[in-house]
């Protein structure tokens, strides 16, 4: 079974090609793109399309690669030894399995999402090179080697906040999710809001792309923010005419689109200049 667009997720052709190529090559798929372009949701939709379970490992700035394999809880073992607990005689009682271990020992193939890998330390990707390449790792406390029973479909996301090591990139199939064009974004909106009126959708998307293309804007609104904004417009029962009246003012409910004071001030200055020039 191959991945394609679903009734819940619009995937451009180049993205479906990338997903299916990574699955065929059995290499991790590294997906980059600006925040809010659906990278995390892609992994979930791939799992649904391929009818596979999904394991999600959300990386933080404090996350270590070892946590994806396993962690040895020496403190709990010491405490139990002091209490005379018989569990201390079996070190396996103090091994906590990470997401990679869970994926490797799963009874069937799974999708493994390693989300926002660029949040972690620069050495994080390098520390996973061998494990992702060979699909095995060694547990020093027990002396056993854990090998993948079924090679998982690995999807790794990055917001492109820092460069990833070349050695890591060589082991991945890479795809950059470009921001959707107007027609693709229109199709995405229709998936989420099938009953939206065409006049409102056209006017809203025109304003949305004008904001994204505004010179000097610091944080361009994303796809997810466009959907949030449209959801609010529908909840407030606003019309295309209501939006059209905002051409020389901040857009309605702009807090869903403009996420810092610099961009709000920029828009206010441009709106003031537009009003003054009338």
CSV table of C-alpha atoms in Angstrom, one decimal:
chain,number,residue,atom,x,y,z
A,1,UNK,CA,0.0,0.0,0.0
A,2,UNK,CA,1.3,3.5,-0.9
A,3,UNK,CA,0.8,6.8,0.7
A,4,UNK,CA,-1.4,9.3,-1.1
A,5,UNK,CA,-3.5,12.3,-0.1
A,6,UNK,CA,-6.4,11.3,2.2
A,7,UNK,CA,-9.8,12.9,2.9
A,8,UNK,CA,-8.1,14.6,5.9
A,9,UNK,CA,-4.7,15.5,4.6
A,10,UNK,CA,-3.8,17.1,1.2
A,11,UNK,CA,-0.3,16.0,0.2
A,12,UNK,CA,1.3,17.5,-2.9
A,13,UNK,CA,2.7,15.0,-5.4
A,14,UNK,CA,6.3,15.7,-4.5
A,15,UNK,CA,5.6,14.8,-0.9
A,16,UNK,CA,3.8,11.5,-1.7
A,17,UNK,CA,6.8,10.6,-3.9
A,18,UNK,CA,9.2,11.4,-1.0
A,19,UNK,CA,7.2,9.3,1.5
A,20,UNK,CA,6.9,6.3,-0.8
A,21,UNK,CA,10.6,6.5,-1.8
A,22,UNK,CA,11.7,6.5,1.8
A,23,UNK,CA,9.5,3.5,2.6
A,24,UNK,CA,10.8,1.6,-0.4
A,25,UNK,CA,14.5,2.4,0.4
A,26,UNK,CA,13.8,1.7,4.1
A,27,UNK,CA,15.6,4.9,5.1
A,28,UNK,CA,14.4,7.5,7.5
A,29,UNK,CA,12.4,10.3,5.9
A,30,UNK,CA,13.7,13.7,7.1
A,31,UNK,CA,11.0,16.3,6.6
A,32,UNK,CA,11.9,20.0,6.9
A,33,UNK,CA,9.7,23.1,6.6
A,34,UNK,CA,8.6,26.1,8.5
A,35,UNK,CA,6.5,25.5,11.6
A,36,UNK,CA,2.8,24.8,11.0
A,37,UNK,CA,3.1,23.1,7.6
A,38,UNK,CA,1.8,19.7,8.8
A,39,UNK,CA,5.1,17.8,9.3
A,40,UNK,CA,4.0,16.1,12.5
A,41,UNK,CA,0.5,15.4,11.1
A,42,UNK,CA,2.2,13.8,8.0
A,43,UNK,CA,3.6,11.0,10.1
A,44,UNK,CA,0.1,10.3,11.6
A,45,UNK,CA,-1.5,10.3,8.1
A,46,UNK,CA,1.3,8.0,6.8
A,47,UNK,CA,0.5,5.6,9.6
A,48,UNK,CA,-3.2,5.7,8.8
A,49,UNK,CA,-2.7,5.3,5.1
A,50,UNK,CA,-0.3,2.3,5.6
A,51,UNK,CA,-2.5,0.9,8.4
A,52,UNK,CA,0.3,0.8,10.8
A,53,UNK,CA,0.5,1.8,14.5
A,54,UNK,CA,2.5,4.9,15.3
A,55,UNK,CA,5.0,5.7,18.1
A,56,UNK,CA,5.8,9.4,18.7
A,57,UNK,CA,9.0,10.7,20.2
A,58,UNK,CA,8.8,14.4,20.7
A,59,UNK,CA,12.2,15.8,21.2
A,60,UNK,CA,13.0,18.7,23.6
A,61,UNK,CA,16.1,20.8,24.2
A,62,UNK,CA,17.0,18.5,27.2
A,63,UNK,CA,16.3,15.2,25.3
A,64,UNK,CA,19.3,12.8,25.0
A,65,UNK,CA,19.6,10.2,22.3
A,66,UNK,CA,20.0,7.5,24.9
A,67,UNK,CA,16.4,8.1,26.1
A,68,UNK,CA,15.2,6.8,22.8
A,69,UNK,CA,16.9,3.5,23.4
A,70,UNK,CA,16.5,2.9,27.1
A,71,UNK,CA,17.2,4.4,30.5
A,72,UNK,CA,18.7,2.6,33.5
A,73,UNK,CA,17.1,3.7,36.8
A,74,UNK,CA,20.0,3.2,39.2
A,75,UNK,CA,18.5,5.4,41.8
A,76,UNK,CA,15.4,3.2,42.1
A,77,UNK,CA,17.5,0.1,42.3
A,78,UNK,CA,19.6,1.5,45.1
A,79,UNK,CA,16.5,2.5,47.0
A,80,UNK,CA,15.0,-1.0,46.6
A,81,UNK,CA,18.3,-2.6,47.7
A,82,UNK,CA,18.2,-0.6,50.9
A,83,UNK,CA,14.6,-1.7,51.5
A,84,UNK,CA,15.4,-5.4,50.8
A,85,UNK,CA,13.2,-5.6,47.7
A,86,UNK,CA,13.8,-8.9,45.8
A,87,UNK,CA,13.4,-7.0,42.5
A,88,UNK,CA,17.0,-5.7,42.8
A,89,UNK,CA,18.4,-9.1,41.7
A,90,UNK,CA,17.1,-8.6,38.2
A,91,UNK,CA,18.4,-5.5,36.5
A,92,UNK,CA,15.8,-5.7,33.8
A,93,UNK,CA,13.3,-4.4,36.4
A,94,UNK,CA,15.1,-1.0,36.2
A,95,UNK,CA,15.4,-0.7,32.4
A,96,UNK,CA,12.9,1.7,30.9
A,97,UNK,CA,12.4,1.1,27.2
A,98,UNK,CA,12.6,4.1,24.9
A,99,UNK,CA,10.6,4.7,21.7
A,100,UNK,CA,13.3,3.0,19.5
A,101,UNK,CA,13.3,-0.1,21.6
A,102,UNK,CA,9.5,-0.2,21.5
A,103,UNK,CA,9.5,0.2,17.7
A,104,UNK,CA,12.2,-2.5,17.3
A,105,UNK,CA,10.4,-5.1,19.4
A,106,UNK,CA,6.9,-4.4,18.1
A,107,UNK,CA,5.0,-7.4,16.8
A,108,UNK,CA,4.4,-5.7,13.5
A,109,UNK,CA,5.8,-2.9,11.5
A,110,UNK,CA,5.2,0.6,13.0
A,111,UNK,CA,5.7,4.2,12.0
A,112,UNK,CA,8.2,5.9,14.3
A,113,UNK,CA,8.0,9.7,14.5
A,114,UNK,CA,11.1,11.6,15.8
A,115,UNK,CA,9.6,15.0,16.1
A,116,UNK,CA,11.6,18.3,15.9
A,117,UNK,CA,15.0,16.7,16.0
A,118,UNK,CA,16.6,20.2,15.7
A,119,UNK,CA,15.5,21.1,19.2
A,120,UNK,CA,18.1,18.8,20.8
A,121,UNK,CA,21.8,19.2,21.1
A,122,UNK,CA,23.8,19.1,17.9
A,123,UNK,CA,25.3,15.7,18.9
A,124,UNK,CA,21.8,14.2,19.2
A,125,UNK,CA,21.5,13.1,15.5
A,126,UNK,CA,25.0,11.7,15.5
A,127,UNK,CA,24.3,9.6,18.6
A,128,UNK,CA,21.5,7.8,16.7
A,129,UNK,CA,23.5,7.1,13.5
A,130,UNK,CA,24.3,3.5,14.0
A,131,UNK,CA,21.0,2.6,15.7
A,132,UNK,CA,18.9,4.0,12.8
A,133,UNK,CA,21.3,2.6,10.2
A,134,UNK,CA,21.7,-1.0,11.5
A,135,UNK,CA,18.4,-1.1,13.4
A,136,UNK,CA,20.0,-2.5,16.5
A,137,UNK,CA,21.7,-1.4,19.7
A,138,UNK,CA,23.4,-3.0,22.7
A,139,UNK,CA,22.1,-2.9,26.3
A,140,UNK,CA,25.2,-2.8,28.5
A,141,UNK,CA,23.4,-3.5,31.8
A,142,UNK,CA,22.0,-6.8,30.6
A,143,UNK,CA,24.4,-7.7,27.8
A,144,UNK,CA,21.7,-8.2,25.2
A,145,UNK,CA,21.5,-6.8,21.7
A,146,UNK,CA,18.1,-5.4,20.6
A,147,UNK,CA,17.4,-5.9,16.9
A,148,UNK,CA,14.4,-4.7,15.0
A,149,UNK,CA,12.0,-7.5,14.3
A,150,UNK,CA,10.3,-5.4,11.6
A,151,UNK,CA,12.1,-2.3,10.3
A,152,UNK,CA,10.0,0.7,11.2
A,153,UNK,CA,9.0,3.5,8.9
A,154,UNK,CA,11.0,6.3,10.5
A,155,UNK,CA,9.8,9.9,9.9
A,156,UNK,CA,12.0,12.7,11.3
A,157,UNK,CA,10.8,16.3,11.4
A,158,UNK,CA,12.9,19.5,11.7
A,159,UNK,CA,11.9,23.2,11.7
A,160,UNK,CA,15.3,24.0,10.2
A,161,UNK,CA,16.4,25.9,13.3
A,162,UNK,CA,19.9,24.4,13.1
A,163,UNK,CA,22.0,22.5,10.7
A,164,UNK,CA,22.1,18.7,11.0
A,165,UNK,CA,25.4,16.7,10.6
A,166,UNK,CA,26.3,15.5,7.1
A,167,UNK,CA,26.8,12.0,8.3
A,168,UNK,CA,23.2,12.0,9.6
A,169,UNK,CA,21.8,13.5,6.4
A,170,UNK,CA,23.5,10.9,4.2
A,171,UNK,CA,21.4,8.2,5.9
A,172,UNK,CA,18.1,9.9,5.3
A,173,UNK,CA,15.8,10.6,2.4
A,174,UNK,CA,15.2,14.3,2.5
A,175,UNK,CA,12.1,16.4,1.6
A,176,UNK,CA,11.4,20.1,2.2
A,177,UNK,CA,7.7,20.9,2.5
A,178,UNK,CA,7.2,24.1,0.7
A,179,UNK,CA,4.4,26.5,1.8
A,180,UNK,CA,1.3,25.5,-0.2
A,181,UNK,CA,0.2,27.7,-3.1
A,182,UNK,CA,-3.2,29.3,-3.1
A,183,UNK,CA,-5.0,26.4,-4.8
A,184,UNK,CA,-3.4,23.8,-2.5
A,185,UNK,CA,-4.2,25.9,0.6
A,186,UNK,CA,-7.8,26.3,-0.7
A,187,UNK,CA,-8.0,22.5,-0.9
A,188,UNK,CA,-6.6,22.1,2.6
A,189,UNK,CA,-9.2,24.6,3.9
A,190,UNK,CA,-12.0,22.7,2.2
A,191,UNK,CA,-10.9,19.5,4.0
A,192,UNK,CA,-11.3,21.2,7.3
A,193,UNK,CA,-14.3,23.5,6.5
A,194,UNK,CA,-16.2,21.9,3.7
A,195,UNK,CA,-19.2,24.3,4.1
A,196,UNK,CA,-17.3,27.5,4.0
A,197,UNK,CA,-18.7,30.0,1.5
A,198,UNK,CA,-16.5,30.6,-1.6
A,199,UNK,CA,-16.7,34.4,-1.3
A,200,UNK,CA,-15.4,34.3,2.3
A,201,UNK,CA,-12.7,31.8,1.5
A,202,UNK,CA,-11.4,33.8,-1.5
A,203,UNK,CA,-11.4,37.1,0.4
A,204,UNK,CA,-9.8,35.5,3.5
A,205,UNK,CA,-7.1,33.7,1.5
A,206,UNK,CA,-6.3,36.9,-0.4
A,207,UNK,CA,-5.8,38.8,2.9
A,208,UNK,CA,-3.8,35.9,4.3
A,209,UNK,CA,-1.3,35.8,1.4
A,210,UNK,CA,-1.0,39.6,1.5
A,211,UNK,CA,0.1,39.3,5.1
A,212,UNK,CA,2.6,36.5,4.3
A,213,UNK,CA,4.0,38.5,1.4
A,214,UNK,CA,4.3,41.8,3.3
A,215,UNK,CA,7.9,43.1,3.2
A,216,UNK,CA,9.5,43.2,6.6
A,217,UNK,CA,7.2,40.8,8.4
A,218,UNK,CA,9.1,38.8,11.0
A,219,UNK,CA,6.9,35.8,11.5
A,220,UNK,CA,4.9,34.7,8.5
A,221,UNK,CA,1.6,33.0,9.4
A,222,UNK,CA,1.6,29.3,8.7
A,223,UNK,CA,-1.0,26.9,7.4
A,224,UNK,CA,-2.2,25.9,10.8
A,225,UNK,CA,-2.6,29.6,11.7
A,226,UNK,CA,-4.6,30.2,8.6
A,227,UNK,CA,-6.9,27.3,9.7
A,228,UNK,CA,-7.2,28.8,13.2
A,229,UNK,CA,-8.1,32.2,11.7
A,230,UNK,CA,-10.7,30.8,9.4
A,231,UNK,CA,-12.2,28.8,12.3
A,232,UNK,CA,-12.6,32.0,14.3
A,233,UNK,CA,-14.1,33.8,11.3
A,234,UNK,CA,-16.7,31.1,10.9
A,235,UNK,CA,-17.4,31.1,14.7
A,236,UNK,CA,-18.0,34.8,14.6
A,237,UNK,CA,-20.2,34.4,11.5
A,238,UNK,CA,-18.2,37.0,9.6
A,239,UNK,CA,-18.7,37.5,5.9
A,240,UNK,CA,-16.5,38.5,2.9
A,241,UNK,CA,-17.9,42.0,3.2
A,242,UNK,CA,-16.8,42.2,6.8
A,243,UNK,CA,-13.2,41.4,5.8
A,244,UNK,CA,-13.3,43.7,2.8
A,245,UNK,CA,-14.0,46.6,5.2
A,246,UNK,CA,-10.7,45.8,7.0
A,247,UNK,CA,-8.4,46.7,4.0
A,248,UNK,CA,-7.0,49.8,5.7
A,249,UNK,CA,-7.0,48.3,9.3
A,250,UNK,CA,-5.7,45.3,11.2
A,251,UNK,CA,-7.5,42.2,9.9
A,252,UNK,CA,-10.3,40.8,12.1
A,253,UNK,CA,-9.0,38.5,14.8
A,254,UNK,CA,-5.4,39.2,13.8
A,255,UNK,CA,-4.1,37.5,16.9
A,256,UNK,CA,-4.4,34.2,15.1
A,257,UNK,CA,-2.1,35.4,12.4
A,258,UNK,CA,0.3,38.0,13.8
A,259,UNK,CA,2.3,36.4,16.7
A,260,UNK,CA,4.6,39.2,17.8
A,261,UNK,CA,4.4,42.9,18.5
A,262,UNK,CA,6.8,43.9,15.8
A,263,UNK,CA,4.5,42.5,13.1
A,264,UNK,CA,1.4,44.1,14.7
A,265,UNK,CA,3.1,47.5,14.8
A,266,UNK,CA,4.3,47.1,11.2
A,267,UNK,CA,0.8,46.3,10.0
A,268,UNK,CA,-0.6,49.3,12.1
A,269,UNK,CA,1.9,51.6,10.4
A,270,UNK,CA,1.0,50.4,7.0
A,271,UNK,CA,-2.7,50.7,7.7
A,272,UNK,CA,-2.2,54.3,9.0
A,273,UNK,CA,-0.3,55.2,5.9
A,274,UNK,CA,-3.0,53.7,3.7
A,275,UNK,CA,-5.7,55.6,5.5
A,276,UNK,CA,-3.7,58.9,5.3
A,277,UNK,CA,-3.3,58.5,1.6
A,278,UNK,CA,-7.0,58.3,0.9
